PDB file of C-alpha atoms in Angstrom:
ATOM      1  CA  UNK T   1       0.052   0.050  -0.056  1.00  0.00           C
ATOM      2  CA  UNK T   2       1.465   3.154  -1.056  1.00  0.00           C
ATOM      3  CA  UNK T   3       1.960   5.568   2.025  1.00  0.00           C
ATOM      4  CA  UNK T   4       0.050   9.179   1.279  1.00  0.00           C
ATOM      5  CA  UNK T   5      -0.061  10.560   4.737  1.00  0.00           C
ATOM      6  CA  UNK T   6       3.570  12.697   3.762  1.00  0.00           C
ATOM      7  CA  UNK T   7       2.231  14.250   0.698  1.00  0.00           C
ATOM      8  CA  UNK T   8      -1.619  14.781   2.149  1.00  0.00           C
ATOM      9  CA  UNK T   9      -0.091  16.643   5.532  1.00  0.00           C
ATOM     10  CA  UNK T  10       2.140  18.822   3.136  1.00  0.00           C
ATOM     11  CA  UNK T  11      -0.592  19.525   0.578  1.00  0.00           C
ATOM     12  CA  UNK T  12      -2.792  20.545   3.954  1.00  0.00           C
ATOM     13  CA  UNK T  13      -0.264  22.557   5.515  1.00  0.00           C
ATOM     14  CA  UNK T  14       0.112  24.451   1.946  1.00  0.00           C
ATOM     15  CA  UNK T  15      -3.701  25.074   1.732  1.00  0.00           C
ATOM     16  CA  UNK T  16      -3.964  26.060   5.182  1.00  0.00           C
ATOM     17  CA  UNK T  17      -1.077  28.780   4.547  1.00  0.00           C
ATOM     18  CA  UNK T  18      -2.491  29.991   1.538  1.00  0.00           C
ATOM     19  CA  UNK T  19      -6.291  30.696   3.456  1.00  0.00           C
ATOM     20  CA  UNK T  20      -4.154  32.687   5.968  1.00  0.00           C
ATOM     21  CA  UNK T  21      -3.662  35.081   3.443  1.00  0.00           C
ATOM     22  CA  UNK T  22      -6.567  34.781   1.189  1.00  0.00           C
ATOM     23  CA  UNK T  23      -9.040  36.135   4.095  1.00  0.00           C
ATOM     24  CA  UNK T  24      -7.151  39.307   4.797  1.00  0.00           C
ATOM     25  CA  UNK T  25      -6.677  39.873   0.968  1.00  0.00           C
ATOM     26  CA  UNK T  26     -10.062  39.747   0.117  1.00  0.00           C
ATOM     27  CA  UNK T  27     -11.066  42.058   3.149  1.00  0.00           C
ATOM     28  CA  UNK T  28      -8.197  44.400   1.907  1.00  0.00           C
ATOM     29  CA  UNK T  29      -9.002  44.575  -1.634  1.00  0.00           C
ATOM     30  CA  UNK T  30     -13.032  44.746  -0.378  1.00  0.00           C
ATOM     31  CA  UNK T  31     -12.010  47.800   1.485  1.00  0.00           C
ATOM     32  CA  UNK T  32     -10.251  49.455  -1.377  1.00  0.00           C
ATOM     33  CA  UNK T  33     -12.728  48.948  -3.680  1.00  0.00           C
ATOM     34  CA  UNK T  34     -15.427  50.461  -1.279  1.00  0.00           C
ATOM     35  CA  UNK T  35     -12.995  53.426  -1.113  1.00  0.00           C
ATOM     36  CA  UNK T  36     -13.023  54.090  -4.391  1.00  0.00           C
ATOM     37  CA  UNK T  37     -16.597  55.219  -4.986  1.00  0.00           C
ATOM     38  CA  UNK T  38     -16.467  57.329  -1.779  1.00  0.00           C
ATOM     39  CA  UNK T  39     -14.791  60.651  -0.895  1.00  0.00           C
ATOM     40  CA  UNK T  40     -11.998  59.277   1.311  1.00  0.00           C
ATOM     41  CA  UNK T  41      -9.084  60.902   2.558  1.00  0.00           C
ATOM     42  CA  UNK T  42      -6.405  59.211   0.322  1.00  0.00           C
ATOM     43  CA  UNK T  43      -3.466  59.544   2.478  1.00  0.00           C
ATOM     44  CA  UNK T  44      -5.453  58.257   5.657  1.00  0.00           C
ATOM     45  CA  UNK T  45      -6.311  55.158   3.700  1.00  0.00           C
ATOM     46  CA  UNK T  46      -2.816  54.295   2.690  1.00  0.00           C
ATOM     47  CA  UNK T  47      -1.423  54.846   6.099  1.00  0.00           C
ATOM     48  CA  UNK T  48      -3.969  52.400   7.090  1.00  0.00           C
ATOM     49  CA  UNK T  49      -3.338  49.968   4.690  1.00  0.00           C
ATOM     50  CA  UNK T  50       0.263  50.214   6.013  1.00  0.00           C
ATOM     51  CA  UNK T  51      -0.304  47.986   9.297  1.00  0.00           C
ATOM     52  CA  UNK T  52      -2.138  45.317   7.257  1.00  0.00           C
ATOM     53  CA  UNK T  53       0.898  45.442   4.612  1.00  0.00           C
ATOM     54  CA  UNK T  54       3.620  45.216   7.691  1.00  0.00           C
ATOM     55  CA  UNK T  55       1.494  42.298   9.400  1.00  0.00           C
ATOM     56  CA  UNK T  56       1.295  40.230   5.690  1.00  0.00           C
ATOM     57  CA  UNK T  57       5.117  40.963   5.276  1.00  0.00           C
ATOM     58  CA  UNK T  58       6.001  39.590   9.086  1.00  0.00           C
ATOM     59  CA  UNK T  59       8.045  42.808   8.688  1.00  0.00           C
ATOM     60  CA  UNK T  60       9.470  44.924  12.104  1.00  0.00           C
ATOM     61  CA  UNK T  61       8.725  48.418  10.664  1.00  0.00           C
ATOM     62  CA  UNK T  62       7.108  49.906   7.714  1.00  0.00           C
ATOM     63  CA  UNK T  63       6.402  53.153   5.752  1.00  0.00           C
ATOM     64  CA  UNK T  64       4.168  54.513   2.833  1.00  0.00           C
ATOM     65  CA  UNK T  65       5.596  57.247   0.845  1.00  0.00           C
ATOM     66  CA  UNK T  66       3.903  59.237  -2.083  1.00  0.00           C
ATOM     67  CA  UNK T  67       5.378  61.024  -5.125  1.00  0.00           C
ATOM     68  CA  UNK T  68       5.670  64.887  -4.240  1.00  0.00           C
ATOM     69  CA  UNK T  69       3.859  67.492  -6.492  1.00  0.00           C
ATOM     70  CA  UNK T  70       7.036  68.205  -8.466  1.00  0.00           C
ATOM     71  CA  UNK T  71       7.439  64.355  -9.333  1.00  0.00           C
ATOM     72  CA  UNK T  72      11.271  64.478  -8.279  1.00  0.00           C
ATOM     73  CA  UNK T  73      10.836  62.859  -4.654  1.00  0.00           C
ATOM     74  CA  UNK T  74       8.740  60.388  -2.153  1.00  0.00           C
ATOM     75  CA  UNK T  75       6.924  62.389   0.874  1.00  0.00           C
ATOM     76  CA  UNK T  76       6.661  60.324   3.883  1.00  0.00           C
ATOM     77  CA  UNK T  77       3.095  60.211   4.922  1.00  0.00           C
ATOM     78  CA  UNK T  78       2.682  57.434   7.309  1.00  0.00           C
ATOM     79  CA  UNK T  79       5.075  55.005   9.460  1.00  0.00           C
ATOM     80  CA  UNK T  80       5.462  52.292  11.660  1.00  0.00           C
ATOM     81  CA  UNK T  81       8.041  51.255  14.375  1.00  0.00           C
ATOM     82  CA  UNK T  82      10.391  53.512  12.558  1.00  0.00           C
ATOM     83  CA  UNK T  83      13.117  55.758  15.194  1.00  0.00           C
ATOM     84  CA  UNK T  84      11.863  59.304  15.251  1.00  0.00           C
ATOM     85  CA  UNK T  85      15.574  60.531  14.012  1.00  0.00           C
ATOM     86  CA  UNK T  86      14.553  58.274  10.653  1.00  0.00           C
ATOM     87  CA  UNK T  87      11.040  59.962  10.558  1.00  0.00           C
ATOM     88  CA  UNK T  88      12.787  63.597  10.577  1.00  0.00           C
ATOM     89  CA  UNK T  89      15.877  62.630   8.056  1.00  0.00           C
ATOM     90  CA  UNK T  90      13.726  61.060   5.627  1.00  0.00           C
ATOM     91  CA  UNK T  91      10.818  63.276   5.375  1.00  0.00           C
ATOM     92  CA  UNK T  92      11.571  63.253   1.542  1.00  0.00           C
ATOM     93  CA  UNK T  93      13.854  61.450  -0.236  1.00  0.00           C
ATOM     94  CA  UNK T  94      15.190  61.489  -4.061  1.00  0.00           C
ATOM     95  CA  UNK T  95      13.140  59.399  -6.440  1.00  0.00           C
ATOM     96  CA  UNK T  96      15.964  57.555  -7.752  1.00  0.00           C
ATOM     97  CA  UNK T  97      17.076  56.483  -4.247  1.00  0.00           C
ATOM     98  CA  UNK T  98      18.264  52.975  -3.891  1.00  0.00           C
ATOM     99  CA  UNK T  99      15.673  49.998  -3.984  1.00  0.00           C
ATOM    100  CA  UNK T 100      12.587  52.307  -3.576  1.00  0.00           C
ATOM    101  CA  UNK T 101      14.324  54.260  -6.899  1.00  0.00           C
ATOM    102  CA  UNK T 102      14.635  50.780  -8.469  1.00  0.00           C
ATOM    103  CA  UNK T 103      11.110  50.109  -7.588  1.00  0.00           C
ATOM    104  CA  UNK T 104       9.454  53.084  -8.954  1.00  0.00           C
ATOM    105  CA  UNK T 105      11.820  52.833 -12.074  1.00  0.00           C
ATOM    106  CA  UNK T 106      10.713  49.432 -12.970  1.00  0.00           C
ATOM    107  CA  UNK T 107       7.378  49.591 -11.798  1.00  0.00           C
ATOM    108  CA  UNK T 108       7.865  46.585  -9.733  1.00  0.00           C
ATOM    109  CA  UNK T 109       8.214  45.024  -5.976  1.00  0.00           C
ATOM    110  CA  UNK T 110      12.200  45.234  -5.058  1.00  0.00           C
ATOM    111  CA  UNK T 111      13.466  43.477  -2.078  1.00  0.00           C
ATOM    112  CA  UNK T 112      17.581  43.651  -1.028  1.00  0.00           C
ATOM    113  CA  UNK T 113      19.420  42.574   1.844  1.00  0.00           C
ATOM    114  CA  UNK T 114      21.975  45.334   1.159  1.00  0.00           C
ATOM    115  CA  UNK T 115      20.872  47.421   3.651  1.00  0.00           C
ATOM    116  CA  UNK T 116      24.453  49.144   4.059  1.00  0.00           C
ATOM    117  CA  UNK T 117      23.636  51.619   0.939  1.00  0.00           C
ATOM    118  CA  UNK T 118      20.914  52.896   2.953  1.00  0.00           C
ATOM    119  CA  UNK T 119      23.056  53.361   6.112  1.00  0.00           C
ATOM    120  CA  UNK T 120      25.352  55.076   3.999  1.00  0.00           C
ATOM    121  CA  UNK T 121      22.883  57.349   2.200  1.00  0.00           C
ATOM    122  CA  UNK T 122      21.011  58.160   5.626  1.00  0.00           C
ATOM    123  CA  UNK T 123      23.724  57.693   8.340  1.00  0.00           C
ATOM    124  CA  UNK T 124      21.307  55.942   9.985  1.00  0.00           C
ATOM    125  CA  UNK T 125      22.222  53.092  12.423  1.00  0.00           C
ATOM    126  CA  UNK T 126      18.833  51.504  11.953  1.00  0.00           C
ATOM    127  CA  UNK T 127      19.745  49.834   8.639  1.00  0.00           C
ATOM    128  CA  UNK T 128      22.271  46.741   9.561  1.00  0.00           C
ATOM    129  CA  UNK T 129      21.386  47.025  13.512  1.00  0.00           C
ATOM    130  CA  UNK T 130      17.697  46.354  13.442  1.00  0.00           C
ATOM    131  CA  UNK T 131      16.660  46.173   9.849  1.00  0.00           C
ATOM    132  CA  UNK T 132      18.493  43.605   8.015  1.00  0.00           C
ATOM    133  CA  UNK T 133      16.553  43.594   4.758  1.00  0.00           C
ATOM    134  CA  UNK T 134      13.729  45.496   3.304  1.00  0.00           C
ATOM    135  CA  UNK T 135      10.973  45.191   0.265  1.00  0.00           C
ATOM    136  CA  UNK T 136       9.914  48.420  -1.828  1.00  0.00           C
ATOM    137  CA  UNK T 137       6.234  47.596  -3.012  1.00  0.00           C
ATOM    138  CA  UNK T 138       5.182  50.716  -5.681  1.00  0.00           C
ATOM    139  CA  UNK T 139       1.767  51.658  -6.082  1.00  0.00           C
ATOM    140  CA  UNK T 140       0.923  51.944  -9.793  1.00  0.00           C
ATOM    141  CA  UNK T 141      -1.685  52.554 -12.395  1.00  0.00           C
ATOM    142  CA  UNK T 142      -1.494  51.636 -15.913  1.00  0.00           C
ATOM    143  CA  UNK T 143       2.249  51.617 -15.529  1.00  0.00           C
ATOM    144  CA  UNK T 144       2.814  54.823 -13.768  1.00  0.00           C
ATOM    145  CA  UNK T 145       4.065  54.678 -10.259  1.00  0.00           C
ATOM    146  CA  UNK T 146       2.505  56.907  -7.741  1.00  0.00           C
ATOM    147  CA  UNK T 147       3.769  56.283  -4.171  1.00  0.00           C
ATOM    148  CA  UNK T 148       5.654  53.004  -2.543  1.00  0.00           C
ATOM    149  CA  UNK T 149       5.196  51.027   0.601  1.00  0.00           C
ATOM    150  CA  UNK T 150       8.565  50.393   2.386  1.00  0.00           C
ATOM    151  CA  UNK T 151       8.855  47.064   4.449  1.00  0.00           C
ATOM    152  CA  UNK T 152      11.731  46.636   6.616  1.00  0.00           C
ATOM    153  CA  UNK T 153      12.468  43.217   7.800  1.00  0.00           C
ATOM    154  CA  UNK T 154      14.281  42.731  10.923  1.00  0.00           C
ATOM    155  CA  UNK T 155      16.616  39.680  11.702  1.00  0.00           C
ATOM    156  CA  UNK T 156      13.851  37.016  13.302  1.00  0.00           C
ATOM    157  CA  UNK T 157      11.478  37.831  10.175  1.00  0.00           C
ATOM    158  CA  UNK T 158      10.576  34.499   8.244  1.00  0.00           C
ATOM    159  CA  UNK T 159      10.943  34.825   4.552  1.00  0.00           C
ATOM    160  CA  UNK T 160       7.865  36.515   2.405  1.00  0.00           C
ATOM    161  CA  UNK T 161       5.530  33.491   0.877  1.00  0.00           C
ATOM    162  CA  UNK T 162       5.018  34.035  -3.024  1.00  0.00           C
ATOM    163  CA  UNK T 163       1.535  34.014  -1.970  1.00  0.00           C
ATOM    164  CA  UNK T 164       2.181  37.276  -0.388  1.00  0.00           C
ATOM    165  CA  UNK T 165       4.066  38.504  -3.045  1.00  0.00           C
ATOM    166  CA  UNK T 166       1.369  38.251  -5.260  1.00  0.00           C
ATOM    167  CA  UNK T 167      -1.008  39.551  -2.941  1.00  0.00           C
ATOM    168  CA  UNK T 168       1.173  43.159  -2.774  1.00  0.00           C
ATOM    169  CA  UNK T 169       0.671  43.521  -6.919  1.00  0.00           C
ATOM    170  CA  UNK T 170      -2.961  43.139  -6.382  1.00  0.00           C
ATOM    171  CA  UNK T 171      -3.025  45.613  -3.514  1.00  0.00           C
ATOM    172  CA  UNK T 172      -0.471  47.723  -5.059  1.00  0.00           C
ATOM    173  CA  UNK T 173      -2.997  48.089  -8.266  1.00  0.00           C
ATOM    174  CA  UNK T 174      -5.936  48.766  -6.590  1.00  0.00           C
ATOM    175  CA  UNK T 175      -4.241  51.419  -4.495  1.00  0.00           C
ATOM    176  CA  UNK T 176      -2.564  52.968  -7.644  1.00  0.00           C
ATOM    177  CA  UNK T 177      -6.088  53.574  -8.600  1.00  0.00           C
ATOM    178  CA  UNK T 178      -7.325  55.344  -5.890  1.00  0.00           C
ATOM    179  CA  UNK T 179      -4.448  57.487  -5.709  1.00  0.00           C
ATOM    180  CA  UNK T 180      -4.815  58.197  -9.926  1.00  0.00           C
ATOM    181  CA  UNK T 181      -8.743  58.977  -8.767  1.00  0.00           C
ATOM    182  CA  UNK T 182      -7.425  61.563  -6.089  1.00  0.00           C
ATOM    183  CA  UNK T 183      -5.306  63.028  -8.811  1.00  0.00           C
ATOM    184  CA  UNK T 184      -7.820  63.390 -11.345  1.00  0.00           C
ATOM    185  CA  UNK T 185     -10.099  64.829  -8.912  1.00  0.00           C
ATOM    186  CA  UNK T 186      -7.740  67.613  -7.848  1.00  0.00           C
ATOM    187  CA  UNK T 187      -6.889  68.204 -11.514  1.00  0.00           C
ATOM    188  CA  UNK T 188     -10.250  68.722 -12.419  1.00  0.00           C
ATOM    189  CA  UNK T 189     -10.586  70.755  -9.463  1.00  0.00           C
ATOM    190  CA  UNK T 190      -7.687  72.869 -10.519  1.00  0.00           C
ATOM    191  CA  UNK T 191      -9.060  73.306 -13.892  1.00  0.00           C
ATOM    192  CA  UNK T 192     -12.859  74.417 -12.550  1.00  0.00           C
ATOM    193  CA  UNK T 193     -10.841  76.942 -10.649  1.00  0.00           C
ATOM    194  CA  UNK T 194      -8.989  78.161 -13.486  1.00  0.00           C
ATOM    195  CA  UNK T 195     -12.074  78.511 -15.445  1.00  0.00           C
ATOM    196  CA  UNK T 196     -13.694  80.523 -12.804  1.00  0.00           C
ATOM    197  CA  UNK T 197     -11.220  82.694 -12.230  1.00  0.00           C
ATOM    198  CA  UNK T 198     -10.957  83.080 -16.366  1.00  0.00           C
ATOM    199  CA  UNK T 199     -14.472  84.160 -16.585  1.00  0.00           C
ATOM    200  CA  UNK T 200     -14.263  86.401 -13.432  1.00  0.00           C
ATOM    201  CA  UNK T 201     -11.558  88.029 -15.350  1.00  0.00           C
ATOM    202  CA  UNK T 202     -13.710  88.390 -18.780  1.00  0.00           C
ATOM    203  CA  UNK T 203     -16.683  89.885 -16.838  1.00  0.00           C
ATOM    204  CA  UNK T 204     -14.790  92.429 -15.200  1.00  0.00           C
ATOM    205  CA  UNK T 205     -12.867  93.463 -18.723  1.00  0.00           C
ATOM    206  CA  UNK T 206     -16.245  93.344 -20.286  1.00  0.00           C
ATOM    207  CA  UNK T 207     -17.674  95.381 -17.401  1.00  0.00           C
ATOM    208  CA  UNK T 208     -15.210  98.140 -17.182  1.00  0.00           C
ATOM    209  CA  UNK T 209     -13.576  98.351 -20.637  1.00  0.00           C
ATOM    210  CA  UNK T 210     -16.330 100.502 -21.799  1.00  0.00           C
ATOM    211  CA  UNK T 211     -16.883 102.740 -19.179  1.00  0.00           C
ATOM    212  CA  UNK T 212     -12.978 103.011 -19.058  1.00  0.00           C
ATOM    213  CA  UNK T 213     -12.958 103.867 -23.013  1.00  0.00           C
ATOM    214  CA  UNK T 214     -16.006 106.771 -22.566  1.00  0.00           C
ATOM    215  CA  UNK T 215     -13.889 108.286 -19.518  1.00  0.00           C
ATOM    216  CA  UNK T 216     -10.932 108.743 -21.688  1.00  0.00           C
ATOM    217  CA  UNK T 217     -12.977 110.257 -24.567  1.00  0.00           C
ATOM    218  CA  UNK T 218     -14.676 112.685 -21.938  1.00  0.00           C
ATOM    219  CA  UNK T 219     -11.010 113.235 -20.566  1.00  0.00           C
ATOM    220  CA  UNK T 220      -9.706 114.220 -23.824  1.00  0.00           C
ATOM    221  CA  UNK T 221     -12.893 116.890 -24.387  1.00  0.00           C
ATOM    222  CA  UNK T 222     -12.298 118.032 -20.714  1.00  0.00           C
ATOM    223  CA  UNK T 223      -8.553 118.894 -21.339  1.00  0.00           C
ATOM    224  CA  UNK T 224      -9.899 120.901 -24.382  1.00  0.00           C
ATOM    225  CA  UNK T 225     -12.607 122.752 -22.829  1.00  0.00           C
ATOM    226  CA  UNK T 226     -10.346 123.746 -19.915  1.00  0.00           C
ATOM    227  CA  UNK T 227      -7.705 125.025 -22.330  1.00  0.00           C
ATOM    228  CA  UNK T 228     -10.240 127.004 -23.960  1.00  0.00           C
ATOM    229  CA  UNK T 229     -11.616 128.533 -20.586  1.00  0.00           C
ATOM    230  CA  UNK T 230     -15.018 127.102 -21.286  1.00  0.00           C
ATOM    231  CA  UNK T 231     -16.589 126.845 -17.753  1.00  0.00           C
ATOM    232  CA  UNK T 232     -19.905 125.437 -18.649  1.00  0.00           C
ATOM    233  CA  UNK T 233     -18.754 122.317 -21.087  1.00  0.00           C
ATOM    234  CA  UNK T 234     -15.819 122.016 -18.333  1.00  0.00           C
ATOM    235  CA  UNK T 235     -18.485 121.321 -15.454  1.00  0.00           C
ATOM    236  CA  UNK T 236     -20.209 118.863 -18.099  1.00  0.00           C
ATOM    237  CA  UNK T 237     -17.081 116.337 -18.659  1.00  0.00           C
ATOM    238  CA  UNK T 238     -16.463 116.588 -15.188  1.00  0.00           C
ATOM    239  CA  UNK T 239     -20.219 115.556 -14.217  1.00  0.00           C
ATOM    240  CA  UNK T 240     -20.217 112.857 -17.047  1.00  0.00           C
ATOM    241  CA  UNK T 241     -16.409 111.579 -15.728  1.00  0.00           C
ATOM    242  CA  UNK T 242     -18.088 111.042 -12.383  1.00  0.00           C
ATOM    243  CA  UNK T 243     -21.368 109.480 -13.447  1.00  0.00           C
ATOM    244  CA  UNK T 244     -19.154 107.415 -15.449  1.00  0.00           C
ATOM    245  CA  UNK T 245     -16.815 106.373 -12.586  1.00  0.00           C
ATOM    246  CA  UNK T 246     -19.806 105.660 -10.025  1.00  0.00           C
ATOM    247  CA  UNK T 247     -21.123 103.505 -12.831  1.00  0.00           C
ATOM    248  CA  UNK T 248     -18.035 101.402 -12.517  1.00  0.00           C
ATOM    249  CA  UNK T 249     -17.625 101.511  -9.131  1.00  0.00           C
ATOM    250  CA  UNK T 250     -21.490 100.096  -9.031  1.00  0.00           C
ATOM    251  CA  UNK T 251     -20.819  97.781 -11.913  1.00  0.00           C
ATOM    252  CA  UNK T 252     -17.890  96.135 -10.245  1.00  0.00           C
ATOM    253  CA  UNK T 253     -19.773  95.380  -6.855  1.00  0.00           C
ATOM    254  CA  UNK T 254     -22.554  94.037  -8.349  1.00  0.00           C
ATOM    255  CA  UNK T 255     -20.382  91.811 -10.436  1.00  0.00           C
ATOM    256  CA  UNK T 256     -18.207  90.941  -7.064  1.00  0.00           C
ATOM    257  CA  UNK T 257     -21.500  90.226  -5.469  1.00  0.00           C
ATOM    258  CA  UNK T 258     -22.853  87.653  -8.044  1.00  0.00           C
ATOM    259  CA  UNK T 259     -19.139  85.430  -8.074  1.00  0.00           C
ATOM    260  CA  UNK T 260     -19.879  85.387  -4.337  1.00  0.00           C
ATOM    261  CA  UNK T 261     -23.165  84.408  -3.426  1.00  0.00           C
ATOM    262  CA  UNK T 262     -24.461  81.057  -4.848  1.00  0.00           C
ATOM    263  CA  UNK T 263     -27.425  80.585  -7.207  1.00  0.00           C
ATOM    264  CA  UNK T 264     -30.914  80.929  -5.693  1.00  0.00           C
ATOM    265  CA  UNK T 265     -31.920  77.274  -4.164  1.00  0.00           C
ATOM    266  CA  UNK T 266     -34.991  77.608  -5.616  1.00  0.00           C
ATOM    267  CA  UNK T 267     -33.271  77.281  -9.089  1.00  0.00           C
ATOM    268  CA  UNK T 268     -32.655  79.228 -12.029  1.00  0.00           C
ATOM    269  CA  UNK T 269     -35.706  80.582 -13.252  1.00  0.00           C
ATOM    270  CA  UNK T 270     -36.645  82.250  -9.555  1.00  0.00           C
ATOM    271  CA  UNK T 271     -33.256  83.676  -9.789  1.00  0.00           C
ATOM    272  CA  UNK T 272     -33.638  85.248 -13.233  1.00  0.00           C
ATOM    273  CA  UNK T 273     -36.980  87.052 -12.071  1.00  0.00           C
ATOM    274  CA  UNK T 274     -35.435  88.413  -8.736  1.00  0.00           C
ATOM    275  CA  UNK T 275     -32.632  89.870 -11.036  1.00  0.00           C
ATOM    276  CA  UNK T 276     -35.364  91.108 -13.482  1.00  0.00           C
ATOM    277  CA  UNK T 277     -37.290  92.803 -10.467  1.00  0.00           C
ATOM    278  CA  UNK T 278     -34.529  94.413  -9.226  1.00  0.00           C
ATOM    279  CA  UNK T 279     -33.372  95.690 -12.987  1.00  0.00           C
ATOM    280  CA  UNK T 280     -36.825  96.784 -13.724  1.00  0.00           C
ATOM    281  CA  UNK T 281     -37.020  98.893 -10.373  1.00  0.00           C
ATOM    282  CA  UNK T 282     -33.844 100.808 -10.745  1.00  0.00           C
ATOM    283  CA  UNK T 283     -34.684 101.504 -14.783  1.00  0.00           C
ATOM    284  CA  UNK T 284     -38.419 101.904 -14.169  1.00  0.00           C
ATOM    285  CA  UNK T 285     -38.435  99.674 -17.310  1.00  0.00           C
ATOM    286  CA  UNK T 286     -41.530  97.714 -18.154  1.00  0.00           C
ATOM    287  CA  UNK T 287     -39.867  93.835 -19.024  1.00  0.00           C
ATOM    288  CA  UNK T 288     -41.952  90.443 -19.597  1.00  0.00           C
ATOM    289  CA  UNK T 289     -40.395  87.327 -18.929  1.00  0.00           C
ATOM    290  CA  UNK T 290     -41.963  84.272 -20.381  1.00  0.00           C
ATOM    291  CA  UNK T 291     -40.975  80.613 -19.076  1.00  0.00           C
ATOM    292  CA  UNK T 292     -41.155  78.032 -22.092  1.00  0.00           C
ATOM    293  CA  UNK T 293     -39.598  75.332 -20.719  1.00  0.00           C
TER     294      UNK T 293
END
């Protein structure tokens, strides 16, 4: 009879080990997917998943970094188990620094035991005394790296299972998508603000340009009347310029008021009706407003 107890036990142990990683993996991916459809603070989200990454890897410490606005460095946004001195010195590191730079450049997870390079670059005894190796997991989206997880392995840490390395790749893609969504949201907000500023600039220009042109003409006529000693026309042109200046101030105030206040919560039609009522009161004009919608 063939003895199958050994292989069966080995297979059972392998399945059990995989189960240990699949459950937290599913939980992590589910939470990330949920976060993609909500207004979440992405930096807090990344910091929260840092503890999961450290636990799954069996690391003694960890850090998460994101690209700086200029794309030239990596900014620290969260850490676990790192000495205070390291947090101060490595608040921002160059993009091409060591294994982190390799992970970003190659858009792939990288690990190394050559911690002496990090010790030389940072001057920190943490590398070598406590950290004997570390892993850099890039946060990527469509081939573009947006950040990186650093997992610092201590001497008593077991090797990272292949299942966990594969899980890191999946988490990286999902969190990279979340980072990209935040970046796009911020970019859309920036474009909207630019468009609003341009619209405000155009409105101010249109509001003041005609008045200033009229005042310039009246100024030339005022100079001529002053030179000829015509008191009647001098007073007339002065009055015209005072009226034009008051009209410009009034128009500018109204324009800024419109930009400061939001649309009437009742909707566009009531807002137009109120605006028309105020205009008719000032001009004593009779205007009919018809809504065909």
